[in-house]
């Protein structure tokens, strides 16, 4: 399958089977990415990570904020988060990402993993509001963390899928591109890593279809 963006270099781990996932290493040079990490960590006001669904209380294993253009509605964020306006810093990062990948984005989910205990579990970013084949650009800042992918499976396929996990390490400044078609066939997670003490911020830029 052709790469949508030939100038992206696929990571050696991912390229073996996942041709709709690519990583641009050092999209931000290391020193700049560390500075961005510190600025975001301090500038963002992180909301409480406890929430309720149907009267039951849950704890999100990370902190999150959600920013979107005016009028953009997204059910995932509405369940958990209030939509915030873009900050100047987030907007400047968005512009640079858009220019590089050649896609427009109108929303970003900011995930703050405070240490190795924070994680995101297996999921696909396949909410209806993003259309049938979303393109998602994901910027990593701060502590390097493992990112795992596996084929989507259900029922009997689930156990086969579990044995087919591929992983790569995302470093500060790396831009991961989940291209059109990736979410329909793969799911991903950032597992807990007990040995990790540093924090990481990840920005996933998305295009949500206007209502
Ligand atoms: O932190 C990451 O690298 C992944 C974040 C993620 O999966 C998401 O925001 O949907």
PDB file of C-alpha atoms and ligand atoms in Angstrom:
ATOM      1  CA  UNK A   1       0.000   0.000   0.000  1.00  0.00           C
ATOM      2  CA  UNK A   2       1.244   3.442  -0.832  1.00  0.00           C
ATOM      3  CA  UNK A   3       2.166   5.745   1.984  1.00  0.00           C
ATOM      4  CA  UNK A   4      -0.043   8.801   2.031  1.00  0.00           C
ATOM      5  CA  UNK A   5       2.950  10.851   2.943  1.00  0.00           C
ATOM      6  CA  UNK A   6       6.053   9.338   1.402  1.00  0.00           C
ATOM      7  CA  UNK A   7       8.367  11.677   3.272  1.00  0.00           C
ATOM      8  CA  UNK A   8       7.392  10.096   6.568  1.00  0.00           C
ATOM      9  CA  UNK A   9       9.710   7.329   7.617  1.00  0.00           C
ATOM     10  CA  UNK A  10       7.935   4.321   9.024  1.00  0.00           C
ATOM     11  CA  UNK A  11       9.476   3.027  12.213  1.00  0.00           C
ATOM     12  CA  UNK A  12      11.163  -0.307  11.630  1.00  0.00           C
ATOM     13  CA  UNK A  13       8.847  -2.070  14.062  1.00  0.00           C
ATOM     14  CA  UNK A  14       5.671  -0.654  12.644  1.00  0.00           C
ATOM     15  CA  UNK A  15       6.490  -0.941   8.980  1.00  0.00           C
ATOM     16  CA  UNK A  16       6.554  -4.727   9.079  1.00  0.00           C
ATOM     17  CA  UNK A  17       2.795  -4.996   9.200  1.00  0.00           C
ATOM     18  CA  UNK A  18       1.189  -1.639   9.802  1.00  0.00           C
ATOM     19  CA  UNK A  19       1.419   0.346   6.656  1.00  0.00           C
ATOM     20  CA  UNK A  20      -0.999   3.017   7.828  1.00  0.00           C
ATOM     21  CA  UNK A  21       1.080   4.068  10.799  1.00  0.00           C
ATOM     22  CA  UNK A  22       4.156   6.207  10.390  1.00  0.00           C
ATOM     23  CA  UNK A  23       6.495   8.089  12.660  1.00  0.00           C
ATOM     24  CA  UNK A  24       8.412  11.237  11.966  1.00  0.00           C
ATOM     25  CA  UNK A  25      11.229  11.228  14.458  1.00  0.00           C
ATOM     26  CA  UNK A  26      12.316  14.589  15.825  1.00  0.00           C
ATOM     27  CA  UNK A  27       9.429  16.480  14.267  1.00  0.00           C
ATOM     28  CA  UNK A  28      10.382  18.893  17.020  1.00  0.00           C
ATOM     29  CA  UNK A  29      14.085  18.841  17.875  1.00  0.00           C
ATOM     30  CA  UNK A  30      14.696  17.412  21.339  1.00  0.00           C
ATOM     31  CA  UNK A  31      15.453  20.704  23.146  1.00  0.00           C
ATOM     32  CA  UNK A  32      12.405  22.426  21.648  1.00  0.00           C
ATOM     33  CA  UNK A  33      10.154  19.489  22.501  1.00  0.00           C
ATOM     34  CA  UNK A  34      11.325  19.531  26.127  1.00  0.00           C
ATOM     35  CA  UNK A  35      10.547  23.232  26.326  1.00  0.00           C
ATOM     36  CA  UNK A  36       7.097  22.647  24.815  1.00  0.00           C
ATOM     37  CA  UNK A  37       6.457  19.887  27.333  1.00  0.00           C
ATOM     38  CA  UNK A  38       7.270  22.186  30.266  1.00  0.00           C
ATOM     39  CA  UNK A  39       5.217  25.067  28.870  1.00  0.00           C
ATOM     40  CA  UNK A  40       2.166  22.880  28.250  1.00  0.00           C
ATOM     41  CA  UNK A  41       2.416  21.180  31.624  1.00  0.00           C
ATOM     42  CA  UNK A  42       2.373  24.558  33.341  1.00  0.00           C
ATOM     43  CA  UNK A  43      -0.097  26.382  31.080  1.00  0.00           C
ATOM     44  CA  UNK A  44      -2.835  23.794  30.893  1.00  0.00           C
ATOM     45  CA  UNK A  45      -5.310  23.754  33.773  1.00  0.00           C
ATOM     46  CA  UNK A  46      -5.808  20.067  34.277  1.00  0.00           C
ATOM     47  CA  UNK A  47      -9.315  19.069  35.341  1.00  0.00           C
ATOM     48  CA  UNK A  48     -10.145  16.440  37.917  1.00  0.00           C
ATOM     49  CA  UNK A  49      -9.759  12.977  36.432  1.00  0.00           C
ATOM     50  CA  UNK A  50     -12.758  11.437  38.192  1.00  0.00           C
ATOM     51  CA  UNK A  51     -16.028  11.164  36.355  1.00  0.00           C
ATOM     52  CA  UNK A  52     -19.392   9.489  36.630  1.00  0.00           C
ATOM     53  CA  UNK A  53     -21.333   7.346  34.191  1.00  0.00           C
ATOM     54  CA  UNK A  54     -24.793   6.084  35.131  1.00  0.00           C
ATOM     55  CA  UNK A  55     -24.167   6.875  38.771  1.00  0.00           C
ATOM     56  CA  UNK A  56     -20.857   4.967  38.937  1.00  0.00           C
ATOM     57  CA  UNK A  57     -17.642   6.814  39.697  1.00  0.00           C
ATOM     58  CA  UNK A  58     -14.516   6.179  37.587  1.00  0.00           C
ATOM     59  CA  UNK A  59     -10.962   7.442  37.644  1.00  0.00           C
ATOM     60  CA  UNK A  60      -9.284   8.270  34.346  1.00  0.00           C
ATOM     61  CA  UNK A  61      -5.680   6.994  34.533  1.00  0.00           C
ATOM     62  CA  UNK A  62      -4.250  10.257  33.128  1.00  0.00           C
ATOM     63  CA  UNK A  63      -5.233  13.924  32.881  1.00  0.00           C
ATOM     64  CA  UNK A  64      -6.899  15.330  29.763  1.00  0.00           C
ATOM     65  CA  UNK A  65      -8.065  18.522  28.139  1.00  0.00           C
ATOM     66  CA  UNK A  66     -10.013  18.858  24.904  1.00  0.00           C
ATOM     67  CA  UNK A  67      -9.787  21.893  22.608  1.00  0.00           C
ATOM     68  CA  UNK A  68     -11.782  22.454  19.441  1.00  0.00           C
ATOM     69  CA  UNK A  69     -12.911  25.078  16.972  1.00  0.00           C
ATOM     70  CA  UNK A  70     -16.187  26.832  17.792  1.00  0.00           C
ATOM     71  CA  UNK A  71     -19.196  24.653  16.981  1.00  0.00           C
ATOM     72  CA  UNK A  72     -17.343  21.334  16.987  1.00  0.00           C
ATOM     73  CA  UNK A  73     -19.166  18.711  19.038  1.00  0.00           C
ATOM     74  CA  UNK A  74     -17.642  15.387  19.958  1.00  0.00           C
ATOM     75  CA  UNK A  75     -19.456  12.818  22.077  1.00  0.00           C
ATOM     76  CA  UNK A  76     -16.324  11.315  23.631  1.00  0.00           C
ATOM     77  CA  UNK A  77     -15.224  14.659  24.951  1.00  0.00           C
ATOM     78  CA  UNK A  78     -18.717  15.658  25.954  1.00  0.00           C
ATOM     79  CA  UNK A  79     -18.973  12.653  28.204  1.00  0.00           C
ATOM     80  CA  UNK A  80     -15.796  13.483  30.031  1.00  0.00           C
ATOM     81  CA  UNK A  81     -14.585  16.922  29.224  1.00  0.00           C
ATOM     82  CA  UNK A  82     -15.659  20.425  28.489  1.00  0.00           C
ATOM     83  CA  UNK A  83     -14.561  21.833  25.163  1.00  0.00           C
ATOM     84  CA  UNK A  84     -11.985  24.566  25.597  1.00  0.00           C
ATOM     85  CA  UNK A  85     -10.805  27.149  23.084  1.00  0.00           C
ATOM     86  CA  UNK A  86      -7.399  26.823  21.484  1.00  0.00           C
ATOM     87  CA  UNK A  87      -4.524  28.409  23.361  1.00  0.00           C
ATOM     88  CA  UNK A  88      -1.939  30.314  21.323  1.00  0.00           C
ATOM     89  CA  UNK A  89       0.591  27.560  22.013  1.00  0.00           C
ATOM     90  CA  UNK A  90      -1.699  24.706  20.941  1.00  0.00           C
ATOM     91  CA  UNK A  91      -2.689  26.638  17.842  1.00  0.00           C
ATOM     92  CA  UNK A  92       0.915  27.215  16.835  1.00  0.00           C
ATOM     93  CA  UNK A  93       1.657  23.489  17.210  1.00  0.00           C
ATOM     94  CA  UNK A  94      -1.480  22.644  15.220  1.00  0.00           C
ATOM     95  CA  UNK A  95      -0.402  24.900  12.355  1.00  0.00           C
ATOM     96  CA  UNK A  96       3.019  23.290  12.196  1.00  0.00           C
ATOM     97  CA  UNK A  97       1.537  19.783  12.238  1.00  0.00           C
ATOM     98  CA  UNK A  98      -1.032  20.667   9.555  1.00  0.00           C
ATOM     99  CA  UNK A  99       1.636  22.123   7.322  1.00  0.00           C
ATOM    100  CA  UNK A 100       3.790  19.056   7.660  1.00  0.00           C
ATOM    101  CA  UNK A 101       1.185  16.342   7.175  1.00  0.00           C
ATOM    102  CA  UNK A 102      -1.018  18.172   4.672  1.00  0.00           C
ATOM    103  CA  UNK A 103      -4.269  17.660   6.612  1.00  0.00           C
ATOM    104  CA  UNK A 104      -6.495  20.120   8.433  1.00  0.00           C
ATOM    105  CA  UNK A 105      -7.388  19.523  12.061  1.00  0.00           C
ATOM    106  CA  UNK A 106     -10.028  21.269  14.168  1.00  0.00           C
ATOM    107  CA  UNK A 107      -9.624  19.589  17.556  1.00  0.00           C
ATOM    108  CA  UNK A 108      -6.956  18.233  19.847  1.00  0.00           C
ATOM    109  CA  UNK A 109      -7.047  15.875  22.802  1.00  0.00           C
ATOM    110  CA  UNK A 110      -4.246  16.631  25.245  1.00  0.00           C
ATOM    111  CA  UNK A 111      -3.252  13.662  27.401  1.00  0.00           C
ATOM    112  CA  UNK A 112      -0.949  14.158  30.378  1.00  0.00           C
ATOM    113  CA  UNK A 113       0.647  10.970  31.706  1.00  0.00           C
ATOM    114  CA  UNK A 114       2.058  12.146  35.030  1.00  0.00           C
ATOM    115  CA  UNK A 115       4.311   9.103  35.434  1.00  0.00           C
ATOM    116  CA  UNK A 116       4.488   5.446  34.384  1.00  0.00           C
ATOM    117  CA  UNK A 117       1.351   4.567  36.329  1.00  0.00           C
ATOM    118  CA  UNK A 118      -0.754   6.651  33.950  1.00  0.00           C
ATOM    119  CA  UNK A 119      -1.839   4.946  30.757  1.00  0.00           C
ATOM    120  CA  UNK A 120      -4.474   4.677  28.050  1.00  0.00           C
ATOM    121  CA  UNK A 121      -6.048   1.279  27.436  1.00  0.00           C
ATOM    122  CA  UNK A 122      -6.752  -0.493  24.147  1.00  0.00           C
ATOM    123  CA  UNK A 123      -9.028   1.509  21.870  1.00  0.00           C
ATOM    124  CA  UNK A 124      -9.568   2.761  18.332  1.00  0.00           C
ATOM    125  CA  UNK A 125     -10.309   6.384  17.640  1.00  0.00           C
ATOM    126  CA  UNK A 126     -13.348   5.520  15.568  1.00  0.00           C
ATOM    127  CA  UNK A 127     -16.038   7.859  16.848  1.00  0.00           C
ATOM    128  CA  UNK A 128     -18.678   8.595  14.221  1.00  0.00           C
ATOM    129  CA  UNK A 129     -18.026  12.329  14.358  1.00  0.00           C
ATOM    130  CA  UNK A 130     -14.623  11.856  12.746  1.00  0.00           C
ATOM    131  CA  UNK A 131     -16.016  10.174   9.648  1.00  0.00           C
ATOM    132  CA  UNK A 132     -15.280   6.748   8.214  1.00  0.00           C
ATOM    133  CA  UNK A 133     -11.524   7.048   7.848  1.00  0.00           C
ATOM    134  CA  UNK A 134     -10.032   9.645  10.172  1.00  0.00           C
ATOM    135  CA  UNK A 135      -6.455  10.846   9.925  1.00  0.00           C
ATOM    136  CA  UNK A 136      -4.965  11.533  13.357  1.00  0.00           C
ATOM    137  CA  UNK A 137      -1.612  13.146  14.054  1.00  0.00           C
ATOM    138  CA  UNK A 138      -0.162  12.451  17.477  1.00  0.00           C
ATOM    139  CA  UNK A 139       2.709  14.449  18.974  1.00  0.00           C
ATOM    140  CA  UNK A 140       4.725  13.106  21.899  1.00  0.00           C
ATOM    141  CA  UNK A 141       6.477  15.424  24.362  1.00  0.00           C
ATOM    142  CA  UNK A 142       8.467  14.620  27.490  1.00  0.00           C
ATOM    143  CA  UNK A 143       9.182  11.110  28.741  1.00  0.00           C
ATOM    144  CA  UNK A 144       9.512   8.388  26.090  1.00  0.00           C
ATOM    145  CA  UNK A 145       6.723   5.811  26.319  1.00  0.00           C
ATOM    146  CA  UNK A 146       5.861   2.539  24.642  1.00  0.00           C
ATOM    147  CA  UNK A 147       3.007   2.627  22.112  1.00  0.00           C
ATOM    148  CA  UNK A 148       1.412  -0.700  21.209  1.00  0.00           C
ATOM    149  CA  UNK A 149      -0.845  -1.707  18.347  1.00  0.00           C
ATOM    150  CA  UNK A 150      -2.731  -4.879  17.567  1.00  0.00           C
ATOM    151  CA  UNK A 151      -5.274  -5.910  14.961  1.00  0.00           C
ATOM    152  CA  UNK A 152      -8.860  -5.225  15.859  1.00  0.00           C
ATOM    153  CA  UNK A 153     -10.614  -8.426  16.741  1.00  0.00           C
ATOM    154  CA  UNK A 154     -13.729  -9.477  18.460  1.00  0.00           C
ATOM    155  CA  UNK A 155     -15.128 -12.682  19.860  1.00  0.00           C
ATOM    156  CA  UNK A 156     -12.949 -15.590  18.797  1.00  0.00           C
ATOM    157  CA  UNK A 157     -10.550 -13.276  16.984  1.00  0.00           C
ATOM    158  CA  UNK A 158      -9.783 -11.393  20.172  1.00  0.00           C
ATOM    159  CA  UNK A 159      -7.376 -13.975  21.591  1.00  0.00           C
ATOM    160  CA  UNK A 160      -5.538 -14.289  18.282  1.00  0.00           C
ATOM    161  CA  UNK A 161      -5.221 -10.513  18.136  1.00  0.00           C
ATOM    162  CA  UNK A 162      -3.811 -10.421  21.651  1.00  0.00           C
ATOM    163  CA  UNK A 163      -0.804 -12.450  20.542  1.00  0.00           C
ATOM    164  CA  UNK A 164      -0.101 -10.087  17.688  1.00  0.00           C
ATOM    165  CA  UNK A 165       0.952  -6.954  19.510  1.00  0.00           C
ATOM    166  CA  UNK A 166       3.596  -4.730  17.948  1.00  0.00           C
ATOM    167  CA  UNK A 167       5.231  -1.933  19.825  1.00  0.00           C
ATOM    168  CA  UNK A 168       7.376   1.095  19.254  1.00  0.00           C
ATOM    169  CA  UNK A 169       8.818   3.699  21.564  1.00  0.00           C
ATOM    170  CA  UNK A 170       7.650   7.263  21.075  1.00  0.00           C
ATOM    171  CA  UNK A 171      10.263   9.836  22.041  1.00  0.00           C
ATOM    172  CA  UNK A 172       9.879  13.511  22.820  1.00  0.00           C
ATOM    173  CA  UNK A 173       9.324  15.422  19.584  1.00  0.00           C
ATOM    174  CA  UNK A 174       8.135  12.407  17.554  1.00  0.00           C
ATOM    175  CA  UNK A 175       5.046  12.849  15.402  1.00  0.00           C
ATOM    176  CA  UNK A 176       3.027   9.684  14.833  1.00  0.00           C
ATOM    177  CA  UNK A 177       0.576   9.664  11.958  1.00  0.00           C
ATOM    178  CA  UNK A 178      -2.379   7.285  12.062  1.00  0.00           C
ATOM    179  CA  UNK A 179      -3.465   7.411   8.472  1.00  0.00           C
ATOM    180  CA  UNK A 180      -6.884   6.841   6.889  1.00  0.00           C
ATOM    181  CA  UNK A 181      -7.907   3.217   7.430  1.00  0.00           C
ATOM    182  CA  UNK A 182      -5.754   2.612  10.503  1.00  0.00           C
ATOM    183  CA  UNK A 183      -8.545   2.964  13.067  1.00  0.00           C
ATOM    184  CA  UNK A 184     -10.799   0.487  11.227  1.00  0.00           C
ATOM    185  CA  UNK A 185      -8.252  -2.311  11.436  1.00  0.00           C
ATOM    186  CA  UNK A 186      -6.058  -1.629  14.448  1.00  0.00           C
ATOM    187  CA  UNK A 187      -6.370  -0.618  18.052  1.00  0.00           C
ATOM    188  CA  UNK A 188      -3.687   0.988  20.168  1.00  0.00           C
ATOM    189  CA  UNK A 189      -2.693   1.748  23.741  1.00  0.00           C
ATOM    190  CA  UNK A 190       0.012   3.302  25.892  1.00  0.00           C
ATOM    191  CA  UNK A 191       0.504   0.708  28.649  1.00  0.00           C
ATOM    192  CA  UNK A 192       1.526   1.498  32.215  1.00  0.00           C
ATOM    193  CA  UNK A 193       5.297   1.274  32.719  1.00  0.00           C
ATOM    194  CA  UNK A 194       6.028   1.133  36.427  1.00  0.00           C
ATOM    195  CA  UNK A 195       9.708   1.967  36.005  1.00  0.00           C
ATOM    196  CA  UNK A 196       8.936   5.310  34.346  1.00  0.00           C
ATOM    197  CA  UNK A 197       8.996   8.285  36.703  1.00  0.00           C
ATOM    198  CA  UNK A 198       8.881  11.221  34.276  1.00  0.00           C
ATOM    199  CA  UNK A 199       5.799  12.796  32.707  1.00  0.00           C
ATOM    200  CA  UNK A 200       4.655  12.810  29.110  1.00  0.00           C
ATOM    201  CA  UNK A 201       2.187  14.953  27.191  1.00  0.00           C
ATOM    202  CA  UNK A 202       0.607  13.675  24.016  1.00  0.00           C
ATOM    203  CA  UNK A 203      -1.440  15.778  21.606  1.00  0.00           C
ATOM    204  CA  UNK A 204      -3.744  13.952  19.203  1.00  0.00           C
ATOM    205  CA  UNK A 205      -4.929  16.289  16.470  1.00  0.00           C
ATOM    206  CA  UNK A 206      -8.238  15.276  14.901  1.00  0.00           C
ATOM    207  CA  UNK A 207     -10.710  16.520  12.323  1.00  0.00           C
ATOM    208  CA  UNK A 208     -14.264  16.316  13.662  1.00  0.00           C
ATOM    209  CA  UNK A 209     -16.998  16.723  11.066  1.00  0.00           C
ATOM    210  CA  UNK A 210     -19.021  19.894  11.688  1.00  0.00           C
ATOM    211  CA  UNK A 211     -22.580  19.127  12.893  1.00  0.00           C
TER     212      UNK A 211
HETATM  213  O1  LIG B   1      -0.585   8.974  24.193  1.00  0.00           O
HETATM  214  C1  LIG B   1      -0.588   8.448  23.101  1.00  0.00           C
HETATM  215  O2  LIG B   1       0.425   8.282  22.439  1.00  0.00           O
HETATM  216  C2  LIG B   1      -1.894   7.921  22.524  1.00  0.00           C
HETATM  217  C3  LIG B   1      -3.095   8.733  22.898  1.00  0.00           C
HETATM  218  C4  LIG B   1      -4.345   8.122  22.377  1.00  0.00           C
HETATM  219  O3  LIG B   1      -4.407   6.959  22.105  1.00  0.00           O
HETATM  220  C5  LIG B   1      -5.534   8.937  22.176  1.00  0.00           C
HETATM  221  O4  LIG B   1      -5.536  10.125  22.497  1.00  0.00           O
HETATM  222  O5  LIG B   1      -6.527   8.399  21.651  1.00  0.00           O
END
